[in-house]
CSV table of C-alpha atoms and ligand atoms in Angstrom, one decimal:
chain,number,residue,atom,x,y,z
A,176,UNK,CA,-37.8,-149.3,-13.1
A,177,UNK,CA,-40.2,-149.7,-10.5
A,178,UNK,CA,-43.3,-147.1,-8.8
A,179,UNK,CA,-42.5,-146.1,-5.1
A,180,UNK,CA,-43.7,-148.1,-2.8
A,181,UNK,CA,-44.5,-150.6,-5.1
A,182,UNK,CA,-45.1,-154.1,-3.5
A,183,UNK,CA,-41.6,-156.1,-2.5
A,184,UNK,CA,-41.0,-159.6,-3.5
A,185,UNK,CA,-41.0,-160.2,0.3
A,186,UNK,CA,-44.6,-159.3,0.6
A,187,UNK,CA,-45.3,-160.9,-2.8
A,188,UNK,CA,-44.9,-159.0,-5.9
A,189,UNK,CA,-43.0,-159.6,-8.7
A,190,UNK,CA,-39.2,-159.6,-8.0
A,191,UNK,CA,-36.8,-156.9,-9.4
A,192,UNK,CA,-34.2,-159.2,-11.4
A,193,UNK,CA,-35.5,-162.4,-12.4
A,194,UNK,CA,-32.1,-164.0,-12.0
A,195,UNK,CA,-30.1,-164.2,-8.9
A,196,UNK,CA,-27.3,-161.8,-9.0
A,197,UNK,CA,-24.7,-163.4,-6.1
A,198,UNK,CA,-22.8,-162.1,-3.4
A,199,UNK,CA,-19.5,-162.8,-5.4
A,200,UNK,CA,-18.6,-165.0,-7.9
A,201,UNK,CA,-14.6,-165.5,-8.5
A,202,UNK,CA,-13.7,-164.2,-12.1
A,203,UNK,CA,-11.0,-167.4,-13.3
A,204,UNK,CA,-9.8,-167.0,-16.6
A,205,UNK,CA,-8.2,-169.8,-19.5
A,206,UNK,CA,-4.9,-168.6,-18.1
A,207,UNK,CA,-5.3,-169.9,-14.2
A,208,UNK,CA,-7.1,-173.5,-15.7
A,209,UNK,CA,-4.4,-174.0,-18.4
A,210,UNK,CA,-1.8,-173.6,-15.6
A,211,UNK,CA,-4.0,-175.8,-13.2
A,212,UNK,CA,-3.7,-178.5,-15.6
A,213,UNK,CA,-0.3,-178.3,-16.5
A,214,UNK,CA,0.6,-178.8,-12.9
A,215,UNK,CA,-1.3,-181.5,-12.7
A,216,UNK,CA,-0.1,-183.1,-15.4
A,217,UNK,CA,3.2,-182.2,-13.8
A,218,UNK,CA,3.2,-184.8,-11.5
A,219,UNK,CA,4.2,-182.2,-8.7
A,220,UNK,CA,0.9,-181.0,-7.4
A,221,UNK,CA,2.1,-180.5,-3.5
A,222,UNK,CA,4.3,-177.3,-2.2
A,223,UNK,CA,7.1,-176.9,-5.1
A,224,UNK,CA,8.0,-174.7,-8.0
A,225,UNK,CA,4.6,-173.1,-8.9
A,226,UNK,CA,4.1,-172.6,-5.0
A,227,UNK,CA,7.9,-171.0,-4.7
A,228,UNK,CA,7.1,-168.5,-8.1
A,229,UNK,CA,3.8,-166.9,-6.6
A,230,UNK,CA,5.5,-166.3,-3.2
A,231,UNK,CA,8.3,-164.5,-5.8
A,232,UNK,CA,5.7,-162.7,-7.7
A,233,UNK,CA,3.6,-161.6,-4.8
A,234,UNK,CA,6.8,-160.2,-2.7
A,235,UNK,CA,8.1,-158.2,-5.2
A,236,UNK,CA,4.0,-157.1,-5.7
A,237,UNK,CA,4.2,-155.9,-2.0
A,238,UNK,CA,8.0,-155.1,-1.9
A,239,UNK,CA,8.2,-157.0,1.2
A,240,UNK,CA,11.3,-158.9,2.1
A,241,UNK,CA,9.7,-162.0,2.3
A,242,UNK,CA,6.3,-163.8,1.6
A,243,UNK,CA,5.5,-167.0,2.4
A,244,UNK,CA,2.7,-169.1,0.9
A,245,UNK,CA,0.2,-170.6,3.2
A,246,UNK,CA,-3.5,-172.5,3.5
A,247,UNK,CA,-5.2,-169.5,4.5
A,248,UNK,CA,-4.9,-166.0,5.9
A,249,UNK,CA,-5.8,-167.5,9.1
A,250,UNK,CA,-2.9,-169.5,8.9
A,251,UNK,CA,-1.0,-166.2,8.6
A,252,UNK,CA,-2.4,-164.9,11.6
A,253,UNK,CA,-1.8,-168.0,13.9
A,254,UNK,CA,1.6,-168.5,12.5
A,255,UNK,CA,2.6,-164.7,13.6
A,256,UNK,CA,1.2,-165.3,16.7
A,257,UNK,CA,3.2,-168.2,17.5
A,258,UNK,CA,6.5,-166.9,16.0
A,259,UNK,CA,6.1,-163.7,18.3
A,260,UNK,CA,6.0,-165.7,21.2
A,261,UNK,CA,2.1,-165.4,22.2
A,262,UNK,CA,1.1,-167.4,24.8
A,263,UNK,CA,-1.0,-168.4,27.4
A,264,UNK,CA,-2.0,-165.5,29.9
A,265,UNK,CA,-1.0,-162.8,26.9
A,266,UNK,CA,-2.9,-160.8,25.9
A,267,UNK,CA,-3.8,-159.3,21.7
A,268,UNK,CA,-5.4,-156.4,21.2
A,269,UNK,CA,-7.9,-156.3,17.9
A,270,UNK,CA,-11.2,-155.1,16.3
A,271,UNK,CA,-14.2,-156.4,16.8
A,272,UNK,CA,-15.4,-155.8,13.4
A,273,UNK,CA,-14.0,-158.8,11.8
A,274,UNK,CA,-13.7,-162.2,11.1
A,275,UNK,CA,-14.4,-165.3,12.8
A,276,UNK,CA,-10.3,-166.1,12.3
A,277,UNK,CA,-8.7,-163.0,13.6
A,278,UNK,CA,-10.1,-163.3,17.0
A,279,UNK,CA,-10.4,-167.3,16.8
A,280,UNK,CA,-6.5,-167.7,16.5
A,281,UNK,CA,-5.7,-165.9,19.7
A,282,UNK,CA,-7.9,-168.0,21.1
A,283,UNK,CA,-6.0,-170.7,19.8
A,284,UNK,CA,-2.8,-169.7,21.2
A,285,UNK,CA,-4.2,-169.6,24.7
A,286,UNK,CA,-4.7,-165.9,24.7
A,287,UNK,CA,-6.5,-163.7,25.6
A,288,UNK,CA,-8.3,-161.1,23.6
A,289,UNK,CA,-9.0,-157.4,23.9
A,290,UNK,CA,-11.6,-156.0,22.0
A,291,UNK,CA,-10.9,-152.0,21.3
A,292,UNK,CA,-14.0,-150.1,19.7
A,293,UNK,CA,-13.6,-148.9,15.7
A,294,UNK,CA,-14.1,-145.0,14.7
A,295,UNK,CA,-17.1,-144.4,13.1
A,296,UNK,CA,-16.6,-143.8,9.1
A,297,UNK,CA,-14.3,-146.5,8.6
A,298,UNK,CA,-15.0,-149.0,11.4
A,299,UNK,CA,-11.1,-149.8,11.5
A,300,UNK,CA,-9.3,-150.5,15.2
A,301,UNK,CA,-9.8,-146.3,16.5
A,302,UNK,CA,-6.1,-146.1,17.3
A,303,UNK,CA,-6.8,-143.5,20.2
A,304,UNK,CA,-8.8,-145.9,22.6
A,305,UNK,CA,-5.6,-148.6,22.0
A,306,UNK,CA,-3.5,-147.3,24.8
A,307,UNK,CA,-5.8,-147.3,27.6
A,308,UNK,CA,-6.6,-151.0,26.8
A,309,UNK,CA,-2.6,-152.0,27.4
A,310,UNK,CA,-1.7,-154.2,30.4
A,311,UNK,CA,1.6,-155.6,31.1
A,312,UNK,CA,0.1,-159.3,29.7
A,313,UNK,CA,-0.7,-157.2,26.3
A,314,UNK,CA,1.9,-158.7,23.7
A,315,UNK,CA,0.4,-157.5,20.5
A,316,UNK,CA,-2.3,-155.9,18.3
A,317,UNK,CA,-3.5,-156.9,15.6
A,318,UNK,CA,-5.3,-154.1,13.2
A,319,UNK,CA,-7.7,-155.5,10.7
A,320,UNK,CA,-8.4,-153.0,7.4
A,321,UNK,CA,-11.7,-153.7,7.2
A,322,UNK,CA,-12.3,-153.4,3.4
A,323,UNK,CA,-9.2,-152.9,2.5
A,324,UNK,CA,-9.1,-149.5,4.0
A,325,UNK,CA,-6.0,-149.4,6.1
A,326,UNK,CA,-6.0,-148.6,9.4
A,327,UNK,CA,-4.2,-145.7,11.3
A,328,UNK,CA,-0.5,-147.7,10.6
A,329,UNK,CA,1.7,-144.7,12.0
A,330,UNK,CA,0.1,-144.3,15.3
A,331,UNK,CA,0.0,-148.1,15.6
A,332,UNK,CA,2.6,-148.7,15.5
A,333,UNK,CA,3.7,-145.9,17.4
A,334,UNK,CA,2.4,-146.9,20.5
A,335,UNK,CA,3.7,-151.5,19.3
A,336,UNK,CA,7.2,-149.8,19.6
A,337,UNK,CA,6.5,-147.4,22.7
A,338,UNK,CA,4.9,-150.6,24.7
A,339,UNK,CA,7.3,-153.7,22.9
A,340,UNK,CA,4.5,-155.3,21.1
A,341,UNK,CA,4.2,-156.7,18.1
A,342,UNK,CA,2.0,-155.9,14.9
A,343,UNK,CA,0.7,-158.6,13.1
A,344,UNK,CA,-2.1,-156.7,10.3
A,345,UNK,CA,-4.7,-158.5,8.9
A,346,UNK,CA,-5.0,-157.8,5.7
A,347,UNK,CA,-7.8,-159.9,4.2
A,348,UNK,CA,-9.0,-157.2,2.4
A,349,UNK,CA,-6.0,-155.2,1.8
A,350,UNK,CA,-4.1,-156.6,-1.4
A,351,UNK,CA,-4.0,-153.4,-2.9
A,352,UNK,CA,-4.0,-151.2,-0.1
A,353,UNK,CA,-1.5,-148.2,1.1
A,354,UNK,CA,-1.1,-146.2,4.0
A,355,UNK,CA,0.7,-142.9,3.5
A,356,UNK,CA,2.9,-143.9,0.7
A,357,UNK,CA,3.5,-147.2,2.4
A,358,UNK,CA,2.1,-150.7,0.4
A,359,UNK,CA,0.2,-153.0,3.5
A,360,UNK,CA,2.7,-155.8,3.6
A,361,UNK,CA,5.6,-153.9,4.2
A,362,UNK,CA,5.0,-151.3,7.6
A,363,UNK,CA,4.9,-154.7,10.3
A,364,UNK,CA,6.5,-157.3,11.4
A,365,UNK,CA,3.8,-159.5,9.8
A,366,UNK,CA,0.7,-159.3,7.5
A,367,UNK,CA,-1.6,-161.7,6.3
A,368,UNK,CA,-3.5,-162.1,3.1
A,369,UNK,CA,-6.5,-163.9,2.3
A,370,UNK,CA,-6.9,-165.4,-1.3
A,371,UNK,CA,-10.4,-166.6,-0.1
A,372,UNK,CA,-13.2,-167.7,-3.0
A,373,UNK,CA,-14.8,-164.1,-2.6
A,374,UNK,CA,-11.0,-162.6,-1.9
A,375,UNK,CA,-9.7,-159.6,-4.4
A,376,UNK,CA,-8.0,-162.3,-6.2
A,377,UNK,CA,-8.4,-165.7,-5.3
A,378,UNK,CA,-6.7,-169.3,-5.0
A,379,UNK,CA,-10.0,-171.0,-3.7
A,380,UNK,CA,-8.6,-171.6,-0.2
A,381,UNK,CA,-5.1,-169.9,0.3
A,382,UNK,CA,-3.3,-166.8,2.1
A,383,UNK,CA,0.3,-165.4,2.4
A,384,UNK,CA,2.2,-164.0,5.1
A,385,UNK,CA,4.9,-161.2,4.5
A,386,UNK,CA,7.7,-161.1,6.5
A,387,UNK,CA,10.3,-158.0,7.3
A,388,UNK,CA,12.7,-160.6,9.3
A,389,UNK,CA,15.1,-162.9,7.9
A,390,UNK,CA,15.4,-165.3,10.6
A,391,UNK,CA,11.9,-164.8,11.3
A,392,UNK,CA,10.8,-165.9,7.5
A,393,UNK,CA,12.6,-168.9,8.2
A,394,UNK,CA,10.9,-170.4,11.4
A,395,UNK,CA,7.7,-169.0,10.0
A,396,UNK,CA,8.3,-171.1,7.6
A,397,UNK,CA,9.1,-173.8,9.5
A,398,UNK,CA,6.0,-174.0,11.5
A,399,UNK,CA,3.9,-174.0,8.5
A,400,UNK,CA,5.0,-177.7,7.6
A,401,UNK,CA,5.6,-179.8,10.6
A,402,UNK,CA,7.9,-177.4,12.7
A,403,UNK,CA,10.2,-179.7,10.4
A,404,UNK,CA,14.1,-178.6,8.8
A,405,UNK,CA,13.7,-178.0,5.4
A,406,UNK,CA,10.8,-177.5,2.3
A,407,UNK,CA,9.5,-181.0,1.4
A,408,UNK,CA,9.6,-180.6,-2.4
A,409,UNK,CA,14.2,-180.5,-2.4
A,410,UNK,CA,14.0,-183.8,0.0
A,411,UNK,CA,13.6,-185.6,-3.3
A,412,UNK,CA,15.5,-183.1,-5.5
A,413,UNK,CA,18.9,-184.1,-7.3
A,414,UNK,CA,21.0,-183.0,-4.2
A,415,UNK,CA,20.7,-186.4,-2.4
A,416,UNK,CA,18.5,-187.5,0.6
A,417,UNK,CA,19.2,-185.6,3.9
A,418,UNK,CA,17.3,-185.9,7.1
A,419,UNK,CA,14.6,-183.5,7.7
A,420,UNK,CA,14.2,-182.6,11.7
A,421,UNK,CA,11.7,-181.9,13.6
A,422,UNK,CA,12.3,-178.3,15.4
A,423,UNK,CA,8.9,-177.2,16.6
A,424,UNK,CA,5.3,-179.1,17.0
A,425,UNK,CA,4.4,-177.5,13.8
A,426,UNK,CA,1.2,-176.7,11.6
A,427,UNK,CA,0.3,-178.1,8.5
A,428,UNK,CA,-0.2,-174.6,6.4
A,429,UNK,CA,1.6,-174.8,3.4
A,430,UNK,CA,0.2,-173.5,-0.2
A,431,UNK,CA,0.7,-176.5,-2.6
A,432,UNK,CA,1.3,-176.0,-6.6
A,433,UNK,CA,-2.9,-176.0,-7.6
A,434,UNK,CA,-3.3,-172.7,-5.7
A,435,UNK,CA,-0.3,-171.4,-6.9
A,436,UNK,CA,-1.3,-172.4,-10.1
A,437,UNK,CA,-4.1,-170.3,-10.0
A,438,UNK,CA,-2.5,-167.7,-7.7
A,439,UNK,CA,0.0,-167.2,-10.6
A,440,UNK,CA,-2.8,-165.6,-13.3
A,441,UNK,CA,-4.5,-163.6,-10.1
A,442,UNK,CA,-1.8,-161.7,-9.4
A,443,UNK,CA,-1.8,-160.1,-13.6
A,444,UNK,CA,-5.4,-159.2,-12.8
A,445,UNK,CA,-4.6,-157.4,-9.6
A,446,UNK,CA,-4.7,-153.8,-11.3
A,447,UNK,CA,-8.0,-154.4,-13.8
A,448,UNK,CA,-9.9,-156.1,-10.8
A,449,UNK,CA,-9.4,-152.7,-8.6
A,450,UNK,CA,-10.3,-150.5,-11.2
A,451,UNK,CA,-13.3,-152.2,-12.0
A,452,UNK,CA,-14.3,-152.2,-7.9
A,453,UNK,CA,-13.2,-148.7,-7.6
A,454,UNK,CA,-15.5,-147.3,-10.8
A,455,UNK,CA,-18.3,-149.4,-9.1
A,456,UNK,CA,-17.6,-148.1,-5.6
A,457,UNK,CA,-17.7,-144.2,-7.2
A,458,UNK,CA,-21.1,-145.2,-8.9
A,459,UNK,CA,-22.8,-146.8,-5.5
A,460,UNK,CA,-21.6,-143.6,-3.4
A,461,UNK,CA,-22.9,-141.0,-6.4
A,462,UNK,CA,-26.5,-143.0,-6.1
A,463,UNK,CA,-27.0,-143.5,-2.6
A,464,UNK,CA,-25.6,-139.5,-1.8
A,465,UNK,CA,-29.5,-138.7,-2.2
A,466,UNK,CA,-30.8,-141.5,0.3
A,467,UNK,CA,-30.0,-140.4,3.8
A,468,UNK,CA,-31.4,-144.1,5.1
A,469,UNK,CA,-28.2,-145.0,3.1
A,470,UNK,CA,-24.5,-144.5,4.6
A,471,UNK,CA,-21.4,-145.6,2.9
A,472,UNK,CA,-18.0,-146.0,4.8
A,473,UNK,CA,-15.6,-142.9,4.1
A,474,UNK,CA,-12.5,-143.1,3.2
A,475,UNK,CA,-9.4,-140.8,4.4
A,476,UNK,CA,-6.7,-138.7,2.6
A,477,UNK,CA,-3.6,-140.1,2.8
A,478,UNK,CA,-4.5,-144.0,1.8
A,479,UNK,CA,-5.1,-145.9,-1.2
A,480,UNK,CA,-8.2,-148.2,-0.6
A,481,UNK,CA,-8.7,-151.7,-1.4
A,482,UNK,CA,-12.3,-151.7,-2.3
A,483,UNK,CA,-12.6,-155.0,-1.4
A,484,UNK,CA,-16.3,-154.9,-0.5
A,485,UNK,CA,-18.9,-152.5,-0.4
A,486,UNK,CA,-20.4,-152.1,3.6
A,487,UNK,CA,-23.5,-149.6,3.6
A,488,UNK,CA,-24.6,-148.7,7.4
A,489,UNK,CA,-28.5,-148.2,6.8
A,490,UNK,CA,-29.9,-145.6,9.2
A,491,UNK,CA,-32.4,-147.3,11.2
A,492,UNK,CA,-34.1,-144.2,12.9
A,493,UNK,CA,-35.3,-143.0,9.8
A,494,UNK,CA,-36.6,-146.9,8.7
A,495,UNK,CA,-39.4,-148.8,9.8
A,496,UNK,CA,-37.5,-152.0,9.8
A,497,UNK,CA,-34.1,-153.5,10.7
A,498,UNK,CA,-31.3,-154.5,9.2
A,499,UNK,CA,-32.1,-158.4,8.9
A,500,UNK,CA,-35.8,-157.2,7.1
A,501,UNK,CA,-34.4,-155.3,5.0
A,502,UNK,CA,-31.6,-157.3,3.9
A,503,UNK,CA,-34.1,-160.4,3.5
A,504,UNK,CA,-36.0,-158.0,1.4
A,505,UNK,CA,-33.2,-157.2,-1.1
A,506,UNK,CA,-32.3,-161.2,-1.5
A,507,UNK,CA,-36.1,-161.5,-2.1
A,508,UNK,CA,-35.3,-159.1,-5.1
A,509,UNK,CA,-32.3,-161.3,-6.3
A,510,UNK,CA,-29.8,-159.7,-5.1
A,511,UNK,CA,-27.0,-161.5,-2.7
A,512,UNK,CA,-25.8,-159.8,0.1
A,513,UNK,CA,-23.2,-160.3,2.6
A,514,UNK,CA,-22.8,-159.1,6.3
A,515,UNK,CA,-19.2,-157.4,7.3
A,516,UNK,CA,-19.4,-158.1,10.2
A,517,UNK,CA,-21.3,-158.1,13.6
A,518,UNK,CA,-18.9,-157.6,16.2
A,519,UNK,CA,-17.4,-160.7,17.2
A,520,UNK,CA,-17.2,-160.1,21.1
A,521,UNK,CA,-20.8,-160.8,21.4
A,522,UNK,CA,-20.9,-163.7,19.4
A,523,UNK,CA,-21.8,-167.0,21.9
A,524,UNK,CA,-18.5,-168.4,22.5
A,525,UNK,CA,-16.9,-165.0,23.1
A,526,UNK,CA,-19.4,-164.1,25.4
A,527,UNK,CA,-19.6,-167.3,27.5
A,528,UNK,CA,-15.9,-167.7,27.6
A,529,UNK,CA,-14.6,-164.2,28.5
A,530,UNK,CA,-17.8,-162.6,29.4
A,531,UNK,CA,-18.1,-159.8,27.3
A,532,UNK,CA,-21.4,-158.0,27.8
A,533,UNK,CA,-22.8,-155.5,25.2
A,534,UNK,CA,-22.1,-151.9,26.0
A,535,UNK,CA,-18.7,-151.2,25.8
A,536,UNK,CA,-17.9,-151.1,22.5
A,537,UNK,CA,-20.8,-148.1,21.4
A,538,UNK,CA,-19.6,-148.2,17.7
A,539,UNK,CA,-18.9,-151.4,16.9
A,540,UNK,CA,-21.9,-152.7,18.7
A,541,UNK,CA,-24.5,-150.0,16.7
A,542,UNK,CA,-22.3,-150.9,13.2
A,543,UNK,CA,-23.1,-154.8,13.6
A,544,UNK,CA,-27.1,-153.4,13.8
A,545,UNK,CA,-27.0,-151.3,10.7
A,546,UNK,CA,-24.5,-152.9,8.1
A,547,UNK,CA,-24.7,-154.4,5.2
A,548,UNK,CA,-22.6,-155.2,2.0
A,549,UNK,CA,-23.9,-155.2,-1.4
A,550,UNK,CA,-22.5,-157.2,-4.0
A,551,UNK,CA,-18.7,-155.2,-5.7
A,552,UNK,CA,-16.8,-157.8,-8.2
A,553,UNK,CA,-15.6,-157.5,-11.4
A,554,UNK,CA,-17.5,-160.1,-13.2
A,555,UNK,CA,-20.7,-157.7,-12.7
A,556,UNK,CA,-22.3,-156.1,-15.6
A,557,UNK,CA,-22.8,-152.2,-15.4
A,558,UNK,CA,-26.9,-153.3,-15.4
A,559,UNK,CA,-25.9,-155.8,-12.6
A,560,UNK,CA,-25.0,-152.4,-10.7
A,561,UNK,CA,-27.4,-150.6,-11.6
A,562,UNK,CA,-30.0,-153.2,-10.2
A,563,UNK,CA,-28.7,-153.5,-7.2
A,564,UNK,CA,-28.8,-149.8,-6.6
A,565,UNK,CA,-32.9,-149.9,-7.4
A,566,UNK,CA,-33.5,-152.6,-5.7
A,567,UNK,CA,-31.9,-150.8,-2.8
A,568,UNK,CA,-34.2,-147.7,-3.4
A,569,UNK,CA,-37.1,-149.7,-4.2
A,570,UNK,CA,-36.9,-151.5,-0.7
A,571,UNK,CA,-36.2,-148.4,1.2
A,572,UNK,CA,-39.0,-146.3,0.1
A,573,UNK,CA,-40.9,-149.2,1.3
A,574,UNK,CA,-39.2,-148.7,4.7
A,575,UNK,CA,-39.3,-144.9,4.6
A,576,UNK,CA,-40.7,-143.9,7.9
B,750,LIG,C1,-11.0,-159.7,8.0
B,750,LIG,C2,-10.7,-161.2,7.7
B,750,LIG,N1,-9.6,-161.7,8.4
B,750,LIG,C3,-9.3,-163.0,8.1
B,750,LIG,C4,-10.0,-163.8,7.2
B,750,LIG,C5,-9.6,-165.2,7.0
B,750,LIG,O1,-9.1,-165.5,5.7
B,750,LIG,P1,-9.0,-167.0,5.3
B,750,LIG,O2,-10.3,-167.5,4.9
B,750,LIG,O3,-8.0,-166.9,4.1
B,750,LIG,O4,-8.4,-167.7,6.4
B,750,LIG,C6,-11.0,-163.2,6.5
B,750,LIG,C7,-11.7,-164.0,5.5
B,750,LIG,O5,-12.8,-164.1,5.2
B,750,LIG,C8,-11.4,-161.9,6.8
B,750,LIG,O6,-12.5,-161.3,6.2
């Protein structure tokens, strides 16, 4: 335990843990290495039969129609673009609390994007300021659940059907998530998952894209390898050589059989891994309830969350520091800490290209100030927790104004 205001690491006292507690670290068990190496000793390592059994065993996780196996979540994301036919001049509609990727890839297809402020308690997409952002170039949306807290998915897509746009959800965060009954994967025409290092279960690098569409499965699909006819690993099968065909300049996205390997073990783990976040999440909200400086995202009736992180806005007007101090003062205790997310319109290349200026997004802008995410994975010890919730209240009565 420590004495109030007792003197921070920062300013040179004695650390809280002696040993750096990180961010994340990935729990991989003997299952996911065994079947590592027994594709590698396979002699198929590329896109094939592990690859084809994870997409399986993730769709009939999501109940989706289809879900294809890709590189990356951002993959996902550029792939749904493309197969929904946006362009140059269109324009996408998204959050700017997010990723890099989700605002990157519209970018990428020559679009344009259009920021729309969150709400405040979840800092998801507020679905009410949507409509008055729509133009006649808008040709989609793309809501991000930041946490894994999904957004408002019946008045989105309200208003995708009442203007003919699409809904492509990124669902980084969002494995587990439901809206209303509904499992995230199965509402829009396309969502994309991350299976990211620090992901809720992980392939090192790797996403999938679930698909309600047939015909749109398949050119998906075929745009993740090559734009070309058919899956690489049956040109070689026992059916005889046939042509492939180049349909589409395509992308070179595909999962391949190491990430499925691992993929495959994940997906048992699914369950245990929320539970574990979820009893950590009702711990951190029972400890902080009595530190105002402290607020925790909410979380509405009506969905099942994620939990994929923990985000903590601190309140600045009753702190003597800012965000960045006091988050370089909890590293200094050993403890990791990760920032989800300042808002990306104001990052460099998003203001010098399309001119975005702060002020108009009031929430997002005063989030990216105050947040904050402390460290939520299973392979923490309950006295991992329980540090990280001193060191927090040791640094803020520091701060205390
Ligand atoms: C909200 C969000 N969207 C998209 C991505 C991209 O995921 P990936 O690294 O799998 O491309 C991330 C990953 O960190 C994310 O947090």
């Amino acid at each position: 335990m420590f004495m109030p205001h007792e003197k921070l690491a920062i300013q040179g006292g004695k650390p809280l843990r002696d040993q750096f507690l990180p961010f994340h670290r990935p729990f991989i068990g003997e299952e996911e290495i065994a079947e590592v190496t027994a594709a590698l000793r396979s002699g198929w390592i590329t896109t094939g039969p592990r690859t084809k059994a994870f997409e399986e065993k993730f769709r009939q996780y999501i109940g989706s129609p289809h879900a294809v196996g890709l590189n990356s979540c951002t993959a996902g994301l550029h792939l749904s673009l493309e197969a929904a036919g946006v362009g140059e001049g269109d324009e996408v509609i998204t959050s700017p609390i997010t990723f890099a990727s989700t605002a990157n890839v519209i970018v990428h297809q020559r679009a344009t994007p259009v920021f729309v402020d969150v709400e405040p308690g979840t800092l998801n997409i507020n679905s009410e300021l949507i409509e008055q952002s729509i133009t006649p170039r808008t040709k989609a949306i793309i809501p991000v659940h930041l946490a894994g807290h999904p957004c408002d998915m019946d008045e989105i897509t309200k208003i995708a059907q009442q203007h003919g746009l699409t809904v492509i959800e990124d669902a980084a965060h969002a494995l587990e998530s439901e809206y209303r009954g509904k499992k995230i994967g199965t509402i829009s025409p396309f969502t994309a998952f991350s299976f990211y290092a620090t992901k809720n279960i992980t392939t090192g690098e790797g996403g999938m894209l679930t698909v309600l569409d047939d015909e749109v499965e398949e050119k998906v699909r075929i745009l993740s390898l090559h734009g070309i006819s058919r899956d690489a690993w049956k040109r070689y099968s026992d059916e005889g050589y046939r042509h492939w065909e180049i349909l589409y300049a395509g992308y070179k996205y595909n999962m391949f059989d190491l990430q499925a390997a691992v993929g495959l073990h994940q997906m048992d783990r699914i369950d245990q891994f929320r539970e574990n976040r979820k009893k950590y999440v009702t711990r951190y909200n029972e400890a902080f309830k009595e530190i105002l400086e402290v607020e925790p995202l909410r979380t509405k009736p009506d969905v099942k969350h994620a939990h994929h992180i923990y985000p903590i806005l601190l309140n600045l007007n009753m702190l003597t520091a800012d965000r960045d101090q006091i988050m370089n003062a909890i590293q200094a205790e050993n403890i990791g800490i990760g920032i989800h997310f300042r808002a990306v319109h104001l990052h460099p290349f998003y203001r010098d290209k399309f001119g975005f200026q702060p002020g108009k997004l009031p929430i997002a802008e005063d989030a990216s100030q105050r947040i904050l995410s402390l460290p939520l994975y299973p392979g923490m010890s309950e006295e991992d927790l329980e540090d990280v919730i001193s060191v927090v209240k040791k640094v803020i009565a520091v701060f205390q104004k």
